[in-house]
Amino acid sequence: IYSINEETGVEKRISATTIPTAQKASFSQDGRYVMIEAGYGSGKEFIVGEINIESSSLTNTKLSEPITSFKGTTDDRFLYSIQTNTSVIGKVFNPSELTNETLFTLPFREATIEWGSATTDSHYVYPKTTRLLESFLYRVKNGSITRMPVDGYGMSAVGNDNLILYSKQENDSYQTYNLDICS
């Protein structure tokens, strides 16, 4: 792991630990923890590392769940989802205590999750996008799942507590809309 000064381009090594076949990483807001996806297919591993700047090392903890998506948060935790035989479960992992808790359970297996910035933010969920099936948007907040007034073929969306930006297929082209949910 390196830090790069964007103005000067100078690189500084933060950790000398190598994670072979690392594909994706997300950091906690304070930069003390990193979650890494490594490997391919059924051999994928998900590792949470604590960064020790003084020794340039990474203390790793492997998560043994079948993770499908993840994101570091502004409250120094990691949001992630796992897929079961009948559902998708959204969880939060606290790296300082090595604990997790369930945030929500979806009644379908193939989901795209647009995580909020913090555990308590709105998270948006919809079935995997395809132009051949109509999709619906759901907001998850404080453990409650609410269907939003957004749907369409090939639909995808992102949002926060105030606004949703979404696209969907209409008349053989994609159209993009925004929905103000504050008013």
mmCIF file of N, CA and C in Angstrom, residues 63-130:
data_model
loop_
_atom_site.group_PDB
_atom_site.id
_atom_site.type_symbol
_atom_site.label_atom_id
_atom_site.label_comp_id
_atom_site.label_asym_id
_atom_site.label_seq_id
_atom_site.Cartn_x
_atom_site.Cartn_y
_atom_site.Cartn_z
ATOM 1 N N LEU A 63 -12.122 -12.750 6.210
ATOM 2 C CA LEU A 63 -13.553 -12.908 6.425
ATOM 3 C C LEU A 63 -13.978 -14.143 5.638
ATOM 4 N N SER A 64 -14.669 -15.044 6.289
ATOM 5 C CA SER A 64 -14.978 -16.339 5.672
ATOM 6 C C SER A 64 -16.334 -16.383 4.974
ATOM 7 N N GLU A 65 -16.995 -15.263 4.823
ATOM 8 C CA GLU A 65 -18.317 -15.242 4.204
ATOM 9 C C GLU A 65 -18.204 -15.027 2.688
ATOM 10 N N PRO A 66 -19.221 -15.446 1.917
ATOM 11 C CA PRO A 66 -19.215 -15.274 0.456
ATOM 12 C C PRO A 66 -19.603 -13.840 0.063
ATOM 13 N N ILE A 67 -18.684 -12.914 0.182
ATOM 14 C CA ILE A 67 -18.941 -11.491 -0.017
ATOM 15 C C ILE A 67 -19.134 -11.183 -1.502
ATOM 16 N N THR A 68 -20.136 -10.342 -1.796
ATOM 17 C CA THR A 68 -20.420 -9.963 -3.179
ATOM 18 C C THR A 68 -20.131 -8.492 -3.456
ATOM 19 N N SER A 69 -20.151 -7.630 -2.432
ATOM 20 C CA SER A 69 -19.793 -6.222 -2.597
ATOM 21 C C SER A 69 -19.369 -5.672 -1.245
ATOM 22 N N PHE A 70 -18.570 -4.581 -1.267
ATOM 23 C CA PHE A 70 -18.141 -3.978 -0.009
ATOM 24 C C PHE A 70 -17.716 -2.539 -0.215
ATOM 25 N N LYS A 71 -17.685 -1.793 0.907
ATOM 26 C CA LYS A 71 -17.279 -0.389 0.863
ATOM 27 C C LYS A 71 -16.871 0.055 2.261
ATOM 28 N N GLY A 72 -15.793 0.829 2.361
ATOM 29 C CA GLY A 72 -15.404 1.459 3.615
ATOM 30 C C GLY A 72 -16.306 2.646 3.889
ATOM 31 N N THR A 73 -16.502 2.971 5.161
ATOM 32 C CA THR A 73 -17.439 4.039 5.531
ATOM 33 C C THR A 73 -16.741 5.183 6.240
ATOM 34 N N THR A 74 -17.466 6.281 6.363
ATOM 35 C CA THR A 74 -16.943 7.445 7.083
ATOM 36 C C THR A 74 -16.922 7.224 8.590
ATOM 37 N N ASP A 75 -17.610 6.159 9.075
ATOM 38 C CA ASP A 75 -17.562 5.841 10.501
ATOM 39 C C ASP A 75 -16.601 4.675 10.772
ATOM 40 N N ASP A 76 -15.594 4.526 9.878
ATOM 41 C CA ASP A 76 -14.483 3.582 10.050
ATOM 42 C C ASP A 76 -14.931 2.133 10.209
ATOM 43 N N ARG A 77 -15.907 1.752 9.421
ATOM 44 C CA ARG A 77 -16.381 0.375 9.360
ATOM 45 C C ARG A 77 -16.431 -0.031 7.891
ATOM 46 N N PHE A 78 -16.819 -1.269 7.638
ATOM 47 C CA PHE A 78 -16.979 -1.739 6.269
ATOM 48 C C PHE A 78 -18.374 -2.310 6.089
ATOM 49 N N LEU A 79 -19.056 -1.838 5.057
ATOM 50 C CA LEU A 79 -20.344 -2.380 4.671
ATOM 51 C C LEU A 79 -20.076 -3.465 3.644
ATOM 52 N N TYR A 80 -20.787 -4.583 3.745
ATOM 53 C CA TYR A 80 -20.612 -5.635 2.752
ATOM 54 C C TYR A 80 -21.875 -6.462 2.642
ATOM 55 N N SER A 81 -21.981 -7.183 1.530
ATOM 56 C CA SER A 81 -23.133 -8.054 1.315
ATOM 57 C C SER A 81 -22.648 -9.473 1.063
ATOM 58 N N ILE A 82 -23.498 -10.417 1.446
ATOM 59 C CA ILE A 82 -23.236 -11.823 1.152
ATOM 60 C C ILE A 82 -24.466 -12.392 0.467
ATOM 61 N N GLN A 83 -24.243 -13.421 -0.326
ATOM 62 C CA GLN A 83 -25.330 -14.071 -1.043
ATOM 63 C C GLN A 83 -25.580 -15.444 -0.429
ATOM 64 N N THR A 84 -26.850 -15.742 -0.135
ATOM 65 C CA THR A 84 -27.231 -17.062 0.354
ATOM 66 C C THR A 84 -28.008 -17.766 -0.759
ATOM 67 N N ASN A 85 -28.568 -18.926 -0.476
ATOM 68 C CA ASN A 85 -29.358 -19.643 -1.483
ATOM 69 C C ASN A 85 -30.635 -18.918 -1.864
ATOM 70 N N THR A 86 -31.156 -18.074 -0.964
ATOM 71 C CA THR A 86 -32.447 -17.432 -1.222
ATOM 72 C C THR A 86 -32.447 -15.918 -1.036
ATOM 73 N N SER A 87 -31.329 -15.322 -0.624
ATOM 74 C CA SER A 87 -31.364 -13.895 -0.305
ATOM 75 C C SER A 87 -29.979 -13.256 -0.397
ATOM 76 N N VAL A 88 -29.975 -11.955 -0.190
ATOM 77 C CA VAL A 88 -28.755 -11.175 -0.030
ATOM 78 C C VAL A 88 -28.852 -10.516 1.340
ATOM 79 N N ILE A 89 -27.780 -10.604 2.098
ATOM 80 C CA ILE A 89 -27.744 -10.027 3.436
ATOM 81 C C ILE A 89 -26.715 -8.911 3.459
ATOM 82 N N GLY A 90 -27.133 -7.735 3.919
ATOM 83 C CA GLY A 90 -26.233 -6.599 4.085
ATOM 84 C C GLY A 90 -25.726 -6.561 5.510
ATOM 85 N N LYS A 91 -24.415 -6.385 5.659
ATOM 86 C CA LYS A 91 -23.803 -6.403 6.987
ATOM 87 C C LYS A 91 -22.845 -5.237 7.160
ATOM 88 N N VAL A 92 -22.468 -5.002 8.406
ATOM 89 C CA VAL A 92 -21.439 -4.024 8.726
ATOM 90 C C VAL A 92 -20.389 -4.722 9.586
ATOM 91 N N PHE A 93 -19.110 -4.504 9.236
ATOM 92 C CA PHE A 93 -17.990 -5.104 9.960
ATOM 93 C C PHE A 93 -17.242 -3.999 10.677
ATOM 94 N N ASN A 94 -17.013 -4.194 11.980
ATOM 95 C CA ASN A 94 -16.249 -3.248 12.788
ATOM 96 C C ASN A 94 -14.830 -3.810 12.936
ATOM 97 N N PRO A 95 -13.842 -3.256 12.226
ATOM 98 C CA PRO A 95 -12.502 -3.834 12.252
ATOM 99 C C PRO A 95 -11.768 -3.662 13.577
ATOM 100 N N SER A 96 -12.108 -2.660 14.363
ATOM 101 C CA SER A 96 -11.416 -2.476 15.642
ATOM 102 C C SER A 96 -11.850 -3.508 16.671
ATOM 103 N N GLU A 97 -13.088 -4.031 16.536
ATOM 104 C CA GLU A 97 -13.591 -5.040 17.469
ATOM 105 C C GLU A 97 -13.713 -6.426 16.827
ATOM 106 N N LEU A 98 -13.466 -6.506 15.510
ATOM 107 C CA LEU A 98 -13.598 -7.750 14.745
ATOM 108 C C LEU A 98 -14.988 -8.369 14.908
ATOM 109 N N THR A 99 -16.014 -7.512 14.827
ATOM 110 C CA THR A 99 -17.396 -7.965 14.950
ATOM 111 C C THR A 99 -18.189 -7.527 13.717
ATOM 112 N N ASN A 100 -19.294 -8.238 13.453
ATOM 113 C CA ASN A 100 -20.191 -7.806 12.390
ATOM 114 C C ASN A 100 -21.621 -7.911 12.866
ATOM 115 N N GLU A 101 -22.483 -7.190 12.183
ATOM 116 C CA GLU A 101 -23.909 -7.279 12.480
ATOM 117 C C GLU A 101 -24.686 -7.138 11.170
ATOM 118 N N THR A 102 -25.868 -7.720 11.146
ATOM 119 C CA THR A 102 -26.722 -7.671 9.971
ATOM 120 C C THR A 102 -27.486 -6.354 9.936
ATOM 121 N N LEU A 103 -27.464 -5.701 8.764
ATOM 122 C CA LEU A 103 -28.222 -4.461 8.567
ATOM 123 C C LEU A 103 -29.576 -4.726 7.918
ATOM 124 N N PHE A 104 -29.606 -5.670 6.954
ATOM 125 C CA PHE A 104 -30.843 -5.961 6.239
ATOM 126 C C PHE A 104 -30.728 -7.299 5.525
ATOM 127 N N THR A 105 -31.883 -7.845 5.140
ATOM 128 C CA THR A 105 -31.949 -9.056 4.333
ATOM 129 C C THR A 105 -32.905 -8.799 3.181
ATOM 130 N N LEU A 106 -32.458 -9.073 1.957
ATOM 131 C CA LEU A 106 -33.275 -8.891 0.761
ATOM 132 C C LEU A 106 -33.859 -10.234 0.336
ATOM 133 N N PRO A 107 -35.089 -10.261 -0.147
ATOM 134 C CA PRO A 107 -35.711 -11.536 -0.530
ATOM 135 C C PRO A 107 -35.380 -11.993 -1.954
ATOM 136 N N PHE A 108 -34.263 -11.523 -2.502
ATOM 137 C CA PHE A 108 -33.809 -12.004 -3.813
ATOM 138 C C PHE A 108 -32.290 -12.119 -3.796
ATOM 139 N N ARG A 109 -31.744 -12.953 -4.697
ATOM 140 C CA ARG A 109 -30.321 -13.307 -4.685
ATOM 141 C C ARG A 109 -29.424 -12.397 -5.516
ATOM 142 N N GLU A 110 -29.901 -11.927 -6.626
ATOM 143 C CA GLU A 110 -29.069 -11.142 -7.538
ATOM 144 C C GLU A 110 -29.369 -9.666 -7.337
ATOM 145 N N ALA A 111 -28.484 -8.985 -6.606
ATOM 146 C CA ALA A 111 -28.740 -7.587 -6.270
ATOM 147 C C ALA A 111 -27.518 -6.726 -6.530
ATOM 148 N N THR A 112 -27.776 -5.501 -6.922
ATOM 149 C CA THR A 112 -26.755 -4.467 -6.975
ATOM 150 C C THR A 112 -27.020 -3.556 -5.792
ATOM 151 N N ILE A 113 -25.968 -3.256 -5.022
ATOM 152 C CA ILE A 113 -26.122 -2.390 -3.856
ATOM 153 C C ILE A 113 -25.245 -1.163 -4.043
ATOM 154 N N GLU A 114 -25.859 -0.009 -3.952
ATOM 155 C CA GLU A 114 -25.132 1.261 -3.961
ATOM 156 C C GLU A 114 -25.071 1.718 -2.505
ATOM 157 N N TRP A 115 -23.929 1.451 -1.871
ATOM 158 C CA TRP A 115 -23.761 1.736 -0.446
ATOM 159 C C TRP A 115 -23.673 3.237 -0.192
ATOM 160 N N GLY A 116 -24.230 3.668 0.940
ATOM 161 C CA GLY A 116 -24.066 5.038 1.387
ATOM 162 C C GLY A 116 -22.669 5.233 1.955
ATOM 163 N N SER A 117 -22.360 6.442 2.390
ATOM 164 C CA SER A 117 -21.024 6.741 2.919
ATOM 165 C C SER A 117 -20.835 6.290 4.362
ATOM 166 N N ALA A 118 -21.921 6.171 5.109
ATOM 167 C CA ALA A 118 -21.855 5.749 6.515
ATOM 168 C C ALA A 118 -22.883 4.652 6.753
ATOM 169 N N THR A 119 -22.712 3.940 7.836
ATOM 170 C CA THR A 119 -23.617 2.846 8.182
ATOM 171 C C THR A 119 -25.065 3.322 8.269
ATOM 172 N N THR A 120 -25.283 4.518 8.795
ATOM 173 C CA THR A 120 -26.637 5.035 9.008
ATOM 174 C C THR A 120 -27.217 5.749 7.792
ATOM 175 N N ASP A 121 -26.468 5.873 6.698
ATOM 176 C CA ASP A 121 -26.966 6.512 5.477
ATOM 177 C C ASP A 121 -27.982 5.612 4.775
ATOM 178 N N SER A 122 -28.629 6.174 3.771
ATOM 179 C CA SER A 122 -29.478 5.376 2.884
ATOM 180 C C SER A 122 -28.588 4.558 1.966
ATOM 181 N N HIS A 123 -28.973 3.297 1.752
ATOM 182 C CA HIS A 123 -28.313 2.409 0.804
ATOM 183 C C HIS A 123 -29.373 2.013 -0.212
ATOM 184 N N TYR A 124 -29.015 2.020 -1.494
ATOM 185 C CA TYR A 124 -29.985 1.721 -2.539
ATOM 186 C C TYR A 124 -29.697 0.359 -3.160
ATOM 187 N N VAL A 125 -30.779 -0.396 -3.374
ATOM 188 C CA VAL A 125 -30.672 -1.781 -3.823
ATOM 189 C C VAL A 125 -31.645 -2.004 -4.971
ATOM 190 N N TYR A 126 -31.184 -2.740 -5.972
ATOM 191 C CA TYR A 126 -32.072 -3.134 -7.060
ATOM 192 C C TYR A 126 -31.579 -4.454 -7.645
ATOM 193 N N PRO A 127 -32.489 -5.229 -8.244
ATOM 194 C CA PRO A 127 -32.051 -6.471 -8.883
ATOM 195 C C PRO A 127 -31.023 -6.165 -9.971
ATOM 196 N N LYS A 128 -30.115 -7.120 -10.208
ATOM 197 C CA LYS A 128 -29.089 -6.927 -11.231
ATOM 198 C C LYS A 128 -29.714 -6.421 -12.526
ATOM 199 N N THR A 129 -29.072 -5.446 -13.136
ATOM 200 C CA THR A 129 -29.607 -4.764 -14.303
ATOM 201 C C THR A 129 -29.561 -5.626 -15.558
ATOM 202 N N THR A 130 -30.675 -5.655 -16.253
ATOM 203 C CA THR A 130 -30.752 -6.249 -17.588
ATOM 204 C C THR A 130 -31.832 -5.518 -18.375
#
